[in-house]
PDB file of N, CA and C in Angstrom:
ATOM      1  N   MET B 220      -7.386  -2.453 -59.375  1.00 54.00           N
ATOM      2  CA  MET B 220      -7.853  -1.783 -58.208  1.00 54.00           C
ATOM      3  C   MET B 220      -7.956  -2.811 -57.085  1.00 54.00           C
ATOM      4  N   SER B 221      -7.321  -2.509 -56.003  1.00 56.00           N
ATOM      5  CA  SER B 221      -7.379  -3.440 -54.876  1.00 56.00           C
ATOM      6  C   SER B 221      -8.252  -2.833 -53.787  1.00 56.00           C
ATOM      7  N   ALA B 222      -9.071  -3.661 -53.250  1.00 58.00           N
ATOM      8  CA  ALA B 222      -9.963  -3.213 -52.181  1.00 58.00           C
ATOM      9  C   ALA B 222      -9.346  -3.604 -50.842  1.00 58.00           C
ATOM     10  N   THR B 223      -9.241  -2.652 -49.966  1.00 63.00           N
ATOM     11  CA  THR B 223      -8.720  -2.947 -48.632  1.00 63.00           C
ATOM     12  C   THR B 223      -9.881  -2.969 -47.651  1.00 63.00           C
ATOM     13  N   ASN B 224      -9.838  -3.904 -46.807  1.00 63.00           N
ATOM     14  CA  ASN B 224     -10.883  -4.062 -45.808  1.00 63.00           C
ATOM     15  C   ASN B 224     -10.456  -3.344 -44.538  1.00 63.00           C
ATOM     16  N   GLN B 225     -10.956  -2.150 -44.346  1.00 66.00           N
ATOM     17  CA  GLN B 225     -10.597  -1.387 -43.155  1.00 66.00           C
ATOM     18  C   GLN B 225     -11.721  -1.488 -42.143  1.00 66.00           C
ATOM     19  N   GLN B 226     -11.377  -2.046 -41.020  1.00 63.00           N
ATOM     20  CA  GLN B 226     -12.360  -2.158 -39.954  1.00 63.00           C
ATOM     21  C   GLN B 226     -11.957  -1.202 -38.840  1.00 63.00           C
ATOM     22  N   PRO B 227     -12.945  -0.570 -38.220  1.00 63.00           N
ATOM     23  CA  PRO B 227     -12.592   0.325 -37.110  1.00 63.00           C
ATOM     24  C   PRO B 227     -12.000  -0.472 -35.954  1.00 63.00           C
ATOM     25  N   GLN B 228     -10.919   0.041 -35.456  1.00 66.00           N
ATOM     26  CA  GLN B 228     -10.260  -0.641 -34.344  1.00 66.00           C
ATOM     27  C   GLN B 228     -10.799  -0.100 -33.033  1.00 66.00           C
ATOM     28  N   SER B 229     -11.002  -1.023 -32.108  1.00 65.00           N
ATOM     29  CA  SER B 229     -11.464  -0.592 -30.789  1.00 65.00           C
ATOM     30  C   SER B 229     -10.293   0.027 -30.042  1.00 65.00           C
ATOM     31  N   PRO B 230     -10.558   1.025 -29.213  1.00 68.00           N
ATOM     32  CA  PRO B 230      -9.457   1.665 -28.477  1.00 68.00           C
ATOM     33  C   PRO B 230      -8.806   0.683 -27.504  1.00 68.00           C
ATOM     34  N   GLN B 231      -7.497   0.738 -27.479  1.00 67.00           N
ATOM     35  CA  GLN B 231      -6.742  -0.140 -26.587  1.00 67.00           C
ATOM     36  C   GLN B 231      -6.743   0.454 -25.183  1.00 67.00           C
ATOM     37  N   PRO B 232      -6.891  -0.388 -24.162  1.00 64.00           N
ATOM     38  CA  PRO B 232      -6.796   0.147 -22.802  1.00 64.00           C
ATOM     39  C   PRO B 232      -5.382   0.632 -22.522  1.00 64.00           C
ATOM     40  N   ALA B 233      -5.287   1.677 -21.738  1.00 59.00           N
ATOM     41  CA  ALA B 233      -3.975   2.238 -21.413  1.00 59.00           C
ATOM     42  C   ALA B 233      -3.189   1.233 -20.580  1.00 59.00           C
ATOM     43  N   PRO B 234      -1.925   1.041 -20.902  1.00 58.00           N
ATOM     44  CA  PRO B 234      -1.129   0.110 -20.097  1.00 58.00           C
ATOM     45  C   PRO B 234      -0.982   0.642 -18.676  1.00 58.00           C
ATOM     46  N   GLN B 235      -1.145  -0.257 -17.719  1.00 58.00           N
ATOM     47  CA  GLN B 235      -1.037   0.153 -16.324  1.00 58.00           C
ATOM     48  C   GLN B 235       0.409   0.098 -15.882  1.00 58.00           C
ATOM     49  N   MET B 236       0.789   1.126 -15.155  1.00 55.00           N
ATOM     50  CA  MET B 236       2.135   1.178 -14.619  1.00 55.00           C
ATOM     51  C   MET B 236       2.217   0.256 -13.415  1.00 55.00           C
ATOM     52  N   PRO B 237       3.290  -0.494 -13.297  1.00 58.00           N
ATOM     53  CA  PRO B 237       3.412  -1.331 -12.105  1.00 58.00           C
ATOM     54  C   PRO B 237       3.567  -0.461 -10.865  1.00 58.00           C
ATOM     55  N   GLY B 238       2.929  -0.853  -9.808  1.00 62.00           N
ATOM     56  CA  GLY B 238       2.999  -0.084  -8.579  1.00 62.00           C
ATOM     57  C   GLY B 238       1.877  -0.477  -7.646  1.00 62.00           C
ATOM     58  N   THR B 239       1.741   0.279  -6.617  1.00 64.00           N
ATOM     59  CA  THR B 239       0.736  -0.015  -5.616  1.00 64.00           C
ATOM     60  C   THR B 239      -0.473   0.882  -5.846  1.00 64.00           C
ATOM     61  N   ASP B 240      -1.633   0.339  -5.611  1.00 76.00           N
ATOM     62  CA  ASP B 240      -2.871   1.089  -5.742  1.00 76.00           C
ATOM     63  C   ASP B 240      -2.864   2.250  -4.751  1.00 76.00           C
ATOM     64  N   PRO B 241      -3.266   3.440  -5.158  1.00 80.00           N
ATOM     65  CA  PRO B 241      -3.248   4.589  -4.245  1.00 80.00           C
ATOM     66  C   PRO B 241      -4.129   4.400  -3.011  1.00 80.00           C
ATOM     67  N   ILE B 242      -5.226   3.672  -3.156  1.00 84.00           N
ATOM     68  CA  ILE B 242      -6.107   3.433  -2.010  1.00 84.00           C
ATOM     69  C   ILE B 242      -5.394   2.566  -0.973  1.00 84.00           C
ATOM     70  N   VAL B 243      -4.653   1.570  -1.440  1.00 79.00           N
ATOM     71  CA  VAL B 243      -3.907   0.708  -0.513  1.00 79.00           C
ATOM     72  C   VAL B 243      -2.855   1.531   0.218  1.00 79.00           C
ATOM     73  N   LEU B 244      -2.164   2.394  -0.505  1.00 79.00           N
ATOM     74  CA  LEU B 244      -1.164   3.246   0.135  1.00 79.00           C
ATOM     75  C   LEU B 244      -1.798   4.168   1.164  1.00 79.00           C
ATOM     76  N   LEU B 245      -2.941   4.747   0.821  1.00 86.00           N
ATOM     77  CA  LEU B 245      -3.637   5.631   1.746  1.00 86.00           C
ATOM     78  C   LEU B 245      -4.038   4.886   3.017  1.00 86.00           C
ATOM     79  N   LEU B 246      -4.575   3.686   2.866  1.00 86.00           N
ATOM     80  CA  LEU B 246      -4.972   2.908   4.033  1.00 86.00           C
ATOM     81  C   LEU B 246      -3.774   2.505   4.885  1.00 86.00           C
ATOM     82  N   LEU B 247      -2.671   2.142   4.240  1.00 81.00           N
ATOM     83  CA  LEU B 247      -1.468   1.783   4.992  1.00 81.00           C
ATOM     84  C   LEU B 247      -0.949   2.971   5.789  1.00 81.00           C
ATOM     85  N   VAL B 248      -0.927   4.142   5.172  1.00 85.00           N
ATOM     86  CA  VAL B 248      -0.470   5.345   5.872  1.00 85.00           C
ATOM     87  C   VAL B 248      -1.403   5.678   7.022  1.00 85.00           C
ATOM     88  N   LEU B 249      -2.701   5.560   6.794  1.00 89.00           N
ATOM     89  CA  LEU B 249      -3.674   5.841   7.849  1.00 89.00           C
ATOM     90  C   LEU B 249      -3.501   4.914   9.040  1.00 89.00           C
ATOM     91  N   VAL B 250      -3.307   3.639   8.770  1.00 86.00           N
ATOM     92  CA  VAL B 250      -3.117   2.672   9.857  1.00 86.00           C
ATOM     93  C   VAL B 250      -1.829   2.969  10.614  1.00 86.00           C
ATOM     94  N   VAL B 251      -0.762   3.272   9.892  1.00 82.00           N
ATOM     95  CA  VAL B 251       0.511   3.563  10.555  1.00 82.00           C
ATOM     96  C   VAL B 251       0.390   4.796  11.441  1.00 82.00           C
ATOM     97  N   VAL B 252      -0.269   5.838  10.943  1.00 87.00           N
ATOM     98  CA  VAL B 252      -0.437   7.063  11.729  1.00 87.00           C
ATOM     99  C   VAL B 252      -1.273   6.795  12.972  1.00 87.00           C
ATOM    100  N   LEU B 253      -2.343   6.041  12.825  1.00 89.00           N
ATOM    101  CA  LEU B 253      -3.184   5.732  13.987  1.00 89.00           C
ATOM    102  C   LEU B 253      -2.451   4.883  15.015  1.00 89.00           C
ATOM    103  N   VAL B 254      -1.687   3.918  14.559  1.00 83.00           N
ATOM    104  CA  VAL B 254      -0.938   3.066  15.494  1.00 83.00           C
ATOM    105  C   VAL B 254       0.131   3.884  16.210  1.00 83.00           C
ATOM    106  N   LEU B 255       0.859   4.720  15.470  1.00 83.00           N
ATOM    107  CA  LEU B 255       1.890   5.540  16.105  1.00 83.00           C
ATOM    108  C   LEU B 255       1.280   6.548  17.073  1.00 83.00           C
ATOM    109  N   GLY B 256       0.150   7.127  16.705  1.00 87.00           N
ATOM    110  CA  GLY B 256      -0.531   8.059  17.599  1.00 87.00           C
ATOM    111  C   GLY B 256      -1.011   7.379  18.867  1.00 87.00           C
ATOM    112  N   GLY B 257      -1.579   6.192  18.721  1.00 87.00           N
ATOM    113  CA  GLY B 257      -2.022   5.437  19.892  1.00 87.00           C
ATOM    114  C   GLY B 257      -0.862   5.028  20.777  1.00 87.00           C
ATOM    115  N   THR B 258       0.223   4.631  20.169  1.00 84.00           N
ATOM    116  CA  THR B 258       1.410   4.254  20.937  1.00 84.00           C
ATOM    117  C   THR B 258       1.974   5.458  21.691  1.00 84.00           C
ATOM    118  N   GLY B 259       2.036   6.591  21.020  1.00 85.00           N
ATOM    119  CA  GLY B 259       2.518   7.811  21.679  1.00 85.00           C
ATOM    120  C   GLY B 259       1.633   8.210  22.848  1.00 85.00           C
ATOM    121  N   TYR B 260       0.343   8.106  22.656  1.00 90.00           N
ATOM    122  CA  TYR B 260      -0.580   8.436  23.747  1.00 90.00           C
ATOM    123  C   TYR B 260      -0.381   7.505  24.944  1.00 90.00           C
ATOM    124  N   LEU B 261      -0.244   6.220  24.683  1.00 87.00           N
ATOM    125  CA  LEU B 261      -0.047   5.270  25.781  1.00 87.00           C
ATOM    126  C   LEU B 261       1.258   5.537  26.523  1.00 87.00           C
ATOM    127  N   CYS B 262       2.295   5.897  25.786  1.00 87.00           N
ATOM    128  CA  CYS B 262       3.582   6.182  26.434  1.00 87.00           C
ATOM    129  C   CYS B 262       3.509   7.433  27.311  1.00 87.00           C
ATOM    130  N   VAL B 263       2.737   8.430  26.880  1.00 91.00           N
ATOM    131  CA  VAL B 263       2.608   9.656  27.662  1.00 91.00           C
ATOM    132  C   VAL B 263       1.665   9.445  28.845  1.00 91.00           C
ATOM    133  N   ALA B 264       0.561   8.750  28.610  1.00 93.00           N
ATOM    134  CA  ALA B 264      -0.442   8.576  29.658  1.00 93.00           C
ATOM    135  C   ALA B 264      -0.010   7.552  30.706  1.00 93.00           C
ATOM    136  N   HIS B 265       0.760   6.554  30.301  1.00 91.00           N
ATOM    137  CA  HIS B 265       1.179   5.483  31.215  1.00 91.00           C
ATOM    138  C   HIS B 265       2.692   5.258  31.061  1.00 91.00           C
ATOM    139  N   PRO B 266       3.505   6.057  31.735  1.00 91.00           N
ATOM    140  CA  PRO B 266       4.959   5.934  31.566  1.00 91.00           C
ATOM    141  C   PRO B 266       5.506   4.555  31.956  1.00 91.00           C
ATOM    142  N   SER B 267       4.819   3.858  32.817  1.00 93.00           N
ATOM    143  CA  SER B 267       5.318   2.536  33.220  1.00 93.00           C
ATOM    144  C   SER B 267       5.211   1.517  32.082  1.00 93.00           C
ATOM    145  N   LEU B 268       4.408   1.807  31.083  1.00 89.00           N
ATOM    146  CA  LEU B 268       4.247   0.886  29.955  1.00 89.00           C
ATOM    147  C   LEU B 268       5.194   1.183  28.797  1.00 89.00           C
ATOM    148  N   THR B 269       6.077   2.150  28.958  1.00 90.00           N
ATOM    149  CA  THR B 269       6.941   2.562  27.849  1.00 90.00           C
ATOM    150  C   THR B 269       7.854   1.432  27.385  1.00 90.00           C
ATOM    151  N   ALA B 270       8.462   0.688  28.304  1.00 91.00           N
ATOM    152  CA  ALA B 270       9.379  -0.393  27.910  1.00 91.00           C
ATOM    153  C   ALA B 270       8.657  -1.508  27.156  1.00 91.00           C
ATOM    154  N   PRO B 271       7.520  -2.029  27.669  1.00 91.00           N
ATOM    155  CA  PRO B 271       6.834  -3.068  26.889  1.00 91.00           C
ATOM    156  C   PRO B 271       6.320  -2.566  25.537  1.00 91.00           C
ATOM    157  N   ILE B 272       5.863  -1.314  25.500  1.00 87.00           N
ATOM    158  CA  ILE B 272       5.369  -0.773  24.231  1.00 87.00           C
ATOM    159  C   ILE B 272       6.523  -0.639  23.237  1.00 87.00           C
ATOM    160  N   ALA B 273       7.691  -0.242  23.705  1.00 86.00           N
ATOM    161  CA  ALA B 273       8.855  -0.134  22.823  1.00 86.00           C
ATOM    162  C   ALA B 273       9.247  -1.504  22.270  1.00 86.00           C
ATOM    163  N   ALA B 274       9.161  -2.539  23.105  1.00 89.00           N
ATOM    164  CA  ALA B 274       9.492  -3.889  22.628  1.00 89.00           C
ATOM    165  C   ALA B 274       8.510  -4.337  21.551  1.00 89.00           C
ATOM    166  N   VAL B 275       7.235  -4.110  21.790  1.00 87.00           N
ATOM    167  CA  VAL B 275       6.224  -4.480  20.796  1.00 87.00           C
ATOM    168  C   VAL B 275       6.390  -3.633  19.538  1.00 87.00           C
ATOM    169  N   GLY B 276       6.733  -2.361  19.697  1.00 82.00           N
ATOM    170  CA  GLY B 276       6.954  -1.495  18.547  1.00 82.00           C
ATOM    171  C   GLY B 276       8.120  -1.960  17.688  1.00 82.00           C
ATOM    172  N   GLY B 277       9.164  -2.463  18.326  1.00 84.00           N
ATOM    173  CA  GLY B 277      10.301  -2.980  17.560  1.00 84.00           C
ATOM    174  C   GLY B 277       9.928  -4.179  16.722  1.00 84.00           C
ATOM    175  N   VAL B 278       9.179  -5.082  17.305  1.00 89.00           N
ATOM    176  CA  VAL B 278       8.724  -6.260  16.557  1.00 89.00           C
ATOM    177  C   VAL B 278       7.753  -5.833  15.460  1.00 89.00           C
ATOM    178  N   GLY B 279       6.869  -4.889  15.801  1.00 84.00           N
ATOM    179  CA  GLY B 279       5.914  -4.402  14.804  1.00 84.00           C
ATOM    180  C   GLY B 279       6.595  -3.723  13.633  1.00 84.00           C
ATOM    181  N   ALA B 280       7.673  -2.995  13.896  1.00 83.00           N
ATOM    182  CA  ALA B 280       8.411  -2.337  12.817  1.00 83.00           C
ATOM    183  C   ALA B 280       9.030  -3.365  11.869  1.00 83.00           C
ATOM    184  N   ALA B 281       9.567  -4.435  12.437  1.00 88.00           N
ATOM    185  CA  ALA B 281      10.140  -5.494  11.593  1.00 88.00           C
ATOM    186  C   ALA B 281       9.054  -6.168  10.757  1.00 88.00           C
ATOM    187  N   LEU B 282       7.900  -6.417  11.360  1.00 89.00           N
ATOM    188  CA  LEU B 282       6.800  -7.035  10.612  1.00 89.00           C
ATOM    189  C   LEU B 282       6.272  -6.093   9.530  1.00 89.00           C
ATOM    190  N   ALA B 283       6.195  -4.807   9.830  1.00 83.00           N
ATOM    191  CA  ALA B 283       5.730  -3.831   8.833  1.00 83.00           C
ATOM    192  C   ALA B 283       6.691  -3.758   7.654  1.00 83.00           C
ATOM    193  N   ALA B 284       7.988  -3.812   7.939  1.00 84.00           N
ATOM    194  CA  ALA B 284       8.973  -3.797   6.856  1.00 84.00           C
ATOM    195  C   ALA B 284       8.842  -5.045   5.984  1.00 84.00           C
ATOM    196  N   ALA B 285       8.663  -6.193   6.621  1.00 88.00           N
ATOM    197  CA  ALA B 285       8.492  -7.440   5.865  1.00 88.00           C
ATOM    198  C   ALA B 285       7.213  -7.389   5.027  1.00 88.00           C
ATOM    199  N   PHE B 286       6.155  -6.845   5.589  1.00 85.00           N
ATOM    200  CA  PHE B 286       4.897  -6.726   4.854  1.00 85.00           C
ATOM    201  C   PHE B 286       5.060  -5.784   3.668  1.00 85.00           C
ATOM    202  N   GLY B 287       5.755  -4.679   3.868  1.00 79.00           N
ATOM    203  CA  GLY B 287       5.988  -3.736   2.781  1.00 79.00           C
ATOM    204  C   GLY B 287       6.791  -4.350   1.645  1.00 79.00           C
ATOM    205  N   VAL B 288       7.806  -5.131   1.991  1.00 85.00           N
ATOM    206  CA  VAL B 288       8.610  -5.805   0.969  1.00 85.00           C
ATOM    207  C   VAL B 288       7.757  -6.823   0.221  1.00 85.00           C
ATOM    208  N   ALA B 289       6.927  -7.573   0.950  1.00 86.00           N
ATOM    209  CA  ALA B 289       6.069  -8.573   0.309  1.00 86.00           C
ATOM    210  C   ALA B 289       5.085  -7.919  -0.655  1.00 86.00           C
ATOM    211  N   VAL B 290       4.496  -6.791  -0.268  1.00 80.00           N
ATOM    212  CA  VAL B 290       3.557  -6.087  -1.145  1.00 80.00           C
ATOM    213  C   VAL B 290       4.288  -5.552  -2.368  1.00 80.00           C
ATOM    214  N   ALA B 291       5.486  -5.009  -2.178  1.00 77.00           N
ATOM    215  CA  ALA B 291       6.245  -4.463  -3.302  1.00 77.00           C
ATOM    216  C   ALA B 291       6.645  -5.548  -4.292  1.00 77.00           C
ATOM    217  N   ILE B 292       7.032  -6.706  -3.794  1.00 85.00           N
ATOM    218  CA  ILE B 292       7.435  -7.809  -4.680  1.00 85.00           C
ATOM    219  C   ILE B 292       6.218  -8.364  -5.416  1.00 85.00           C
ATOM    220  N   ARG B 293       5.106  -8.447  -4.736  1.00 79.00           N
ATOM    221  CA  ARG B 293       3.893  -9.003  -5.348  1.00 79.00           C
ATOM    222  C   ARG B 293       3.374  -8.121  -6.480  1.00 79.00           C
ATOM    223  N   ARG B 294       3.563  -6.824  -6.373  1.00 69.00           N
ATOM    224  CA  ARG B 294       3.051  -5.888  -7.373  1.00 69.00           C
ATOM    225  C   ARG B 294       3.893  -5.838  -8.625  1.00 69.00           C
ATOM    226  N   ARG B 295       5.063  -6.431  -8.645  1.00 64.00           N
ATOM    227  CA  ARG B 295       5.928  -6.391  -9.835  1.00 64.00           C
ATOM    228  C   ARG B 295       5.413  -7.238 -10.921  1.00 64.00           C
TER     229      ARG B 295
END
């Protein structure tokens, strides 16, 4: 007769899927919406500022894309 030593195993934590935290995504979307809304308001309220705002928006879009790529690579 062989005696087996059976010990209760603790539950394993569920493996996390690689990706971005939903709260971070929500905050990023909120910031983008607020910035775009503010930019749209400034363009409508002050038409003379449309060209400088467009230039800043172009640079901001490039920086946002770079930031998004950096966050995506870091989360892998």
